[in-house]
Amino acid sequence: MNPTIPMSGFDWVGPDGTVDEGALSETRQAIELLLTDRAVLHVGRISALPTEASKRQELSNAIVRTVFDRLPARRSVPEEALNAALAMFVEDVALVRRDAVDAGVLSRSPDGAAYRLASE
């Protein structure tokens, strides 16, 4: 399923007042998909992060928190595992990691080999 919602997808009522149930159903399915964890498999990774630092950091923090919500419960995650998980969402994993560390969302082990959410 392609989660693209064409602008015409919002015009469910015809000139005679009838509802185009097929278009309404397609749009509903696309919206439901975009609200699931599977959305990343359909819409692709974020290739360009915002250039404004505060907006980029906000997005980076949200990505990191999403990744940690989906990883098996553990206190610490090896850098390789974190990179693989981040790569499902974004192309520049190093920048996202760095933003999250700078914001205090992630903490890094002294040797830099593992990360954990700072709130843990």
mmCIF file with all atom_site columns, C-alpha atoms in Angstrom:
data_model
loop_
_atom_site.group_PDB
_atom_site.id
_atom_site.type_symbol
_atom_site.label_atom_id
_atom_site.label_alt_id
_atom_site.label_comp_id
_atom_site.label_asym_id
_atom_site.label_entity_id
_atom_site.label_seq_id
_atom_site.pdbx_PDB_ins_code
_atom_site.Cartn_x
_atom_site.Cartn_y
_atom_site.Cartn_z
_atom_site.occupancy
_atom_site.B_iso_or_equiv
_atom_site.pdbx_formal_charge
_atom_site.auth_seq_id
_atom_site.auth_comp_id
_atom_site.auth_asym_id
_atom_site.auth_atom_id
_atom_site.pdbx_PDB_model_num
ATOM 1   C CA . MET A 1 1   ? 0.000   0.000  0.000  1.00 0.00 ? 1   MET A CA 1
ATOM 2   C CA . ASN A 1 2   ? 1.254   3.461  -0.867 1.00 0.00 ? 2   ASN A CA 1
ATOM 3   C CA . PRO A 1 3   ? 0.517   5.931  1.942  1.00 0.00 ? 3   PRO A CA 1
ATOM 4   C CA . THR A 1 4   ? 0.452   8.889  -0.451 1.00 0.00 ? 4   THR A CA 1
ATOM 5   C CA . ILE A 1 5   ? -2.772  10.786 -0.020 1.00 0.00 ? 5   ILE A CA 1
ATOM 6   C CA . PRO A 1 6   ? -3.636  12.704 -3.184 1.00 0.00 ? 6   PRO A CA 1
ATOM 7   C CA . MET A 1 7   ? -5.371  16.030 -2.729 1.00 0.00 ? 7   MET A CA 1
ATOM 8   C CA . SER A 1 8   ? -8.320  14.601 -4.617 1.00 0.00 ? 8   SER A CA 1
ATOM 9   C CA . GLY A 1 9   ? -8.480  12.016 -1.820 1.00 0.00 ? 9   GLY A CA 1
ATOM 10  C CA . PHE A 1 10  ? -10.041 14.671 0.390  1.00 0.00 ? 10  PHE A CA 1
ATOM 11  C CA . ASP A 1 11  ? -12.955 15.229 -1.971 1.00 0.00 ? 11  ASP A CA 1
ATOM 12  C CA . TRP A 1 12  ? -15.203 12.355 -0.982 1.00 0.00 ? 12  TRP A CA 1
ATOM 13  C CA . VAL A 1 13  ? -18.523 14.013 -1.722 1.00 0.00 ? 13  VAL A CA 1
ATOM 14  C CA . GLY A 1 14  ? -19.594 14.351 -5.328 1.00 0.00 ? 14  GLY A CA 1
ATOM 15  C CA . PRO A 1 15  ? -21.527 17.308 -6.758 1.00 0.00 ? 15  PRO A CA 1
ATOM 16  C CA . ASP A 1 16  ? -24.753 15.359 -6.284 1.00 0.00 ? 16  ASP A CA 1
ATOM 17  C CA . GLY A 1 17  ? -24.029 14.784 -2.579 1.00 0.00 ? 17  GLY A CA 1
ATOM 18  C CA . THR A 1 18  ? -23.032 11.120 -2.874 1.00 0.00 ? 18  THR A CA 1
ATOM 19  C CA . VAL A 1 19  ? -19.999 9.864  -0.964 1.00 0.00 ? 19  VAL A CA 1
ATOM 20  C CA . ASP A 1 20  ? -17.225 8.135  -2.915 1.00 0.00 ? 20  ASP A CA 1
ATOM 21  C CA . GLU A 1 21  ? -16.775 5.270  -0.463 1.00 0.00 ? 21  GLU A CA 1
ATOM 22  C CA . GLY A 1 22  ? -13.775 3.852  -2.350 1.00 0.00 ? 22  GLY A CA 1
ATOM 23  C CA . ALA A 1 23  ? -11.810 7.122  -2.139 1.00 0.00 ? 23  ALA A CA 1
ATOM 24  C CA . LEU A 1 24  ? -12.824 7.576  1.494  1.00 0.00 ? 24  LEU A CA 1
ATOM 25  C CA . SER A 1 25  ? -11.707 4.032  2.338  1.00 0.00 ? 25  SER A CA 1
ATOM 26  C CA . GLU A 1 26  ? -8.350  4.444  0.534  1.00 0.00 ? 26  GLU A CA 1
ATOM 27  C CA . THR A 1 27  ? -7.624  7.679  2.352  1.00 0.00 ? 27  THR A CA 1
ATOM 28  C CA . ARG A 1 28  ? -8.573  6.154  5.708  1.00 0.00 ? 28  ARG A CA 1
ATOM 29  C CA . GLN A 1 29  ? -6.241  3.203  5.100  1.00 0.00 ? 29  GLN A CA 1
ATOM 30  C CA . ALA A 1 30  ? -3.360  5.508  4.136  1.00 0.00 ? 30  ALA A CA 1
ATOM 31  C CA . ILE A 1 31  ? -3.848  7.631  7.243  1.00 0.00 ? 31  ILE A CA 1
ATOM 32  C CA . GLU A 1 32  ? -4.065  4.559  9.475  1.00 0.00 ? 32  GLU A CA 1
ATOM 33  C CA . LEU A 1 33  ? -0.824  3.221  7.972  1.00 0.00 ? 33  LEU A CA 1
ATOM 34  C CA . LEU A 1 34  ? 0.950   6.512  8.608  1.00 0.00 ? 34  LEU A CA 1
ATOM 35  C CA . LEU A 1 35  ? -0.026  6.258  12.280 1.00 0.00 ? 35  LEU A CA 1
ATOM 36  C CA . THR A 1 36  ? 1.540   2.805  12.743 1.00 0.00 ? 36  THR A CA 1
ATOM 37  C CA . ASP A 1 37  ? 5.078   1.596  13.340 1.00 0.00 ? 37  ASP A CA 1
ATOM 38  C CA . ARG A 1 38  ? 5.042   0.192  9.795  1.00 0.00 ? 38  ARG A CA 1
ATOM 39  C CA . ALA A 1 39  ? 4.902   3.665  8.237  1.00 0.00 ? 39  ALA A CA 1
ATOM 40  C CA . VAL A 1 40  ? 8.682   3.859  8.022  1.00 0.00 ? 40  VAL A CA 1
ATOM 41  C CA . LEU A 1 41  ? 8.647   0.820  5.737  1.00 0.00 ? 41  LEU A CA 1
ATOM 42  C CA . HIS A 1 42  ? 6.367   2.636  3.301  1.00 0.00 ? 42  HIS A CA 1
ATOM 43  C CA . VAL A 1 43  ? 7.439   6.264  3.390  1.00 0.00 ? 43  VAL A CA 1
ATOM 44  C CA . GLY A 1 44  ? 11.184  5.815  3.522  1.00 0.00 ? 44  GLY A CA 1
ATOM 45  C CA . ARG A 1 45  ? 13.862  7.382  5.640  1.00 0.00 ? 45  ARG A CA 1
ATOM 46  C CA . ILE A 1 46  ? 14.355  11.036 6.377  1.00 0.00 ? 46  ILE A CA 1
ATOM 47  C CA . SER A 1 47  ? 17.103  12.117 3.999  1.00 0.00 ? 47  SER A CA 1
ATOM 48  C CA . ALA A 1 48  ? 17.368  15.801 4.931  1.00 0.00 ? 48  ALA A CA 1
ATOM 49  C CA . LEU A 1 49  ? 17.186  16.984 8.512  1.00 0.00 ? 49  LEU A CA 1
ATOM 50  C CA . PRO A 1 50  ? 16.146  20.580 9.213  1.00 0.00 ? 50  PRO A CA 1
ATOM 51  C CA . THR A 1 51  ? 19.027  23.041 9.002  1.00 0.00 ? 51  THR A CA 1
ATOM 52  C CA . GLU A 1 52  ? 17.817  25.084 11.968 1.00 0.00 ? 52  GLU A CA 1
ATOM 53  C CA . ALA A 1 53  ? 19.550  23.534 14.983 1.00 0.00 ? 53  ALA A CA 1
ATOM 54  C CA . SER A 1 54  ? 16.591  23.637 17.372 1.00 0.00 ? 54  SER A CA 1
ATOM 55  C CA . LYS A 1 55  ? 14.221  22.020 14.869 1.00 0.00 ? 55  LYS A CA 1
ATOM 56  C CA . ARG A 1 56  ? 16.810  19.404 13.903 1.00 0.00 ? 56  ARG A CA 1
ATOM 57  C CA . GLN A 1 57  ? 17.496  18.593 17.542 1.00 0.00 ? 57  GLN A CA 1
ATOM 58  C CA . GLU A 1 58  ? 13.782  18.262 18.280 1.00 0.00 ? 58  GLU A CA 1
ATOM 59  C CA . LEU A 1 59  ? 13.411  15.797 15.401 1.00 0.00 ? 59  LEU A CA 1
ATOM 60  C CA . SER A 1 60  ? 16.579  13.926 16.406 1.00 0.00 ? 60  SER A CA 1
ATOM 61  C CA . ASN A 1 61  ? 15.322  13.577 19.979 1.00 0.00 ? 61  ASN A CA 1
ATOM 62  C CA . ALA A 1 62  ? 11.952  12.279 18.775 1.00 0.00 ? 62  ALA A CA 1
ATOM 63  C CA . ILE A 1 63  ? 13.662  9.716  16.529 1.00 0.00 ? 63  ILE A CA 1
ATOM 64  C CA . VAL A 1 64  ? 15.926  8.510  19.354 1.00 0.00 ? 64  VAL A CA 1
ATOM 65  C CA . ARG A 1 65  ? 13.009  8.179  21.776 1.00 0.00 ? 65  ARG A CA 1
ATOM 66  C CA . THR A 1 66  ? 11.002  6.277  19.138 1.00 0.00 ? 66  THR A CA 1
ATOM 67  C CA . VAL A 1 67  ? 13.924  3.904  18.582 1.00 0.00 ? 67  VAL A CA 1
ATOM 68  C CA . PHE A 1 68  ? 14.362  3.255  22.306 1.00 0.00 ? 68  PHE A CA 1
ATOM 69  C CA . ASP A 1 69  ? 10.610  2.657  22.691 1.00 0.00 ? 69  ASP A CA 1
ATOM 70  C CA . ARG A 1 70  ? 10.930  -0.161 20.155 1.00 0.00 ? 70  ARG A CA 1
ATOM 71  C CA . LEU A 1 71  ? 14.205  -1.733 21.268 1.00 0.00 ? 71  LEU A CA 1
ATOM 72  C CA . PRO A 1 72  ? 14.108  -4.617 23.725 1.00 0.00 ? 72  PRO A CA 1
ATOM 73  C CA . ALA A 1 73  ? 14.251  -3.317 27.275 1.00 0.00 ? 73  ALA A CA 1
ATOM 74  C CA . ARG A 1 74  ? 17.864  -2.838 28.239 1.00 0.00 ? 74  ARG A CA 1
ATOM 75  C CA . ARG A 1 75  ? 19.797  -0.142 29.950 1.00 0.00 ? 75  ARG A CA 1
ATOM 76  C CA . SER A 1 76  ? 22.518  0.153  27.349 1.00 0.00 ? 76  SER A CA 1
ATOM 77  C CA . VAL A 1 77  ? 22.568  -0.347 23.580 1.00 0.00 ? 77  VAL A CA 1
ATOM 78  C CA . PRO A 1 78  ? 25.757  -0.985 21.591 1.00 0.00 ? 78  PRO A CA 1
ATOM 79  C CA . GLU A 1 79  ? 26.513  1.744  19.055 1.00 0.00 ? 79  GLU A CA 1
ATOM 80  C CA . GLU A 1 80  ? 26.122  -0.690 16.145 1.00 0.00 ? 80  GLU A CA 1
ATOM 81  C CA . ALA A 1 81  ? 22.605  -1.684 17.250 1.00 0.00 ? 81  ALA A CA 1
ATOM 82  C CA . LEU A 1 82  ? 21.612  1.934  17.807 1.00 0.00 ? 82  LEU A CA 1
ATOM 83  C CA . ASN A 1 83  ? 22.961  2.906  14.383 1.00 0.00 ? 83  ASN A CA 1
ATOM 84  C CA . ALA A 1 84  ? 21.009  0.103  12.705 1.00 0.00 ? 84  ALA A CA 1
ATOM 85  C CA . ALA A 1 85  ? 17.801  1.128  14.458 1.00 0.00 ? 85  ALA A CA 1
ATOM 86  C CA . LEU A 1 86  ? 18.299  4.829  13.681 1.00 0.00 ? 86  LEU A CA 1
ATOM 87  C CA . ALA A 1 87  ? 19.057  4.003  10.045 1.00 0.00 ? 87  ALA A CA 1
ATOM 88  C CA . MET A 1 88  ? 15.496  2.746  9.632  1.00 0.00 ? 88  MET A CA 1
ATOM 89  C CA . PHE A 1 89  ? 14.313  6.317  10.234 1.00 0.00 ? 89  PHE A CA 1
ATOM 90  C CA . VAL A 1 90  ? 17.078  8.620  9.037  1.00 0.00 ? 90  VAL A CA 1
ATOM 91  C CA . GLU A 1 91  ? 20.106  8.600  6.753  1.00 0.00 ? 91  GLU A CA 1
ATOM 92  C CA . ASP A 1 92  ? 22.460  10.671 8.940  1.00 0.00 ? 92  ASP A CA 1
ATOM 93  C CA . VAL A 1 93  ? 22.557  8.520  12.066 1.00 0.00 ? 93  VAL A CA 1
ATOM 94  C CA . ALA A 1 94  ? 25.691  10.186 13.444 1.00 0.00 ? 94  ALA A CA 1
ATOM 95  C CA . LEU A 1 95  ? 24.073  13.622 13.432 1.00 0.00 ? 95  LEU A CA 1
ATOM 96  C CA . VAL A 1 96  ? 20.931  12.303 15.129 1.00 0.00 ? 96  VAL A CA 1
ATOM 97  C CA . ARG A 1 97  ? 23.018  10.564 17.802 1.00 0.00 ? 97  ARG A CA 1
ATOM 98  C CA . ARG A 1 98  ? 25.138  13.666 18.357 1.00 0.00 ? 98  ARG A CA 1
ATOM 99  C CA . ASP A 1 99  ? 22.065  15.917 18.629 1.00 0.00 ? 99  ASP A CA 1
ATOM 100 C CA . ALA A 1 100 ? 20.494  13.584 21.194 1.00 0.00 ? 100 ALA A CA 1
ATOM 101 C CA . VAL A 1 101 ? 23.702  13.437 23.245 1.00 0.00 ? 101 VAL A CA 1
ATOM 102 C CA . ASP A 1 102 ? 24.103  17.234 23.099 1.00 0.00 ? 102 ASP A CA 1
ATOM 103 C CA . ALA A 1 103 ? 20.488  17.667 24.250 1.00 0.00 ? 103 ALA A CA 1
ATOM 104 C CA . GLY A 1 104 ? 20.994  15.252 27.136 1.00 0.00 ? 104 GLY A CA 1
ATOM 105 C CA . VAL A 1 105 ? 18.474  12.754 25.783 1.00 0.00 ? 105 VAL A CA 1
ATOM 106 C CA . LEU A 1 106 ? 21.169  10.116 25.221 1.00 0.00 ? 106 LEU A CA 1
ATOM 107 C CA . SER A 1 107 ? 24.203  9.409  27.312 1.00 0.00 ? 107 SER A CA 1
ATOM 108 C CA . ARG A 1 108 ? 27.279  7.680  25.983 1.00 0.00 ? 108 ARG A CA 1
ATOM 109 C CA . SER A 1 109 ? 29.544  5.227  27.770 1.00 0.00 ? 109 SER A CA 1
ATOM 110 C CA . PRO A 1 110 ? 33.044  6.596  28.469 1.00 0.00 ? 110 PRO A CA 1
ATOM 111 C CA . ASP A 1 111 ? 34.487  4.497  25.636 1.00 0.00 ? 111 ASP A CA 1
ATOM 112 C CA . GLY A 1 112 ? 31.721  5.593  23.223 1.00 0.00 ? 112 GLY A CA 1
ATOM 113 C CA . ALA A 1 113 ? 30.715  1.997  22.506 1.00 0.00 ? 113 ALA A CA 1
ATOM 114 C CA . ALA A 1 114 ? 27.223  2.102  24.044 1.00 0.00 ? 114 ALA A CA 1
ATOM 115 C CA . TYR A 1 115 ? 24.329  4.502  24.520 1.00 0.00 ? 115 TYR A CA 1
ATOM 116 C CA . ARG A 1 116 ? 21.333  4.736  26.795 1.00 0.00 ? 116 ARG A CA 1
ATOM 117 C CA . LEU A 1 117 ? 18.465  7.107  27.368 1.00 0.00 ? 117 LEU A CA 1
ATOM 118 C CA . ALA A 1 118 ? 19.641  9.676  29.870 1.00 0.00 ? 118 ALA A CA 1
ATOM 119 C CA . SER A 1 119 ? 16.433  9.384  31.901 1.00 0.00 ? 119 SER A CA 1
ATOM 120 C CA . GLU A 1 120 ? 17.222  5.757  32.776 1.00 0.00 ? 120 GLU A CA 1
#
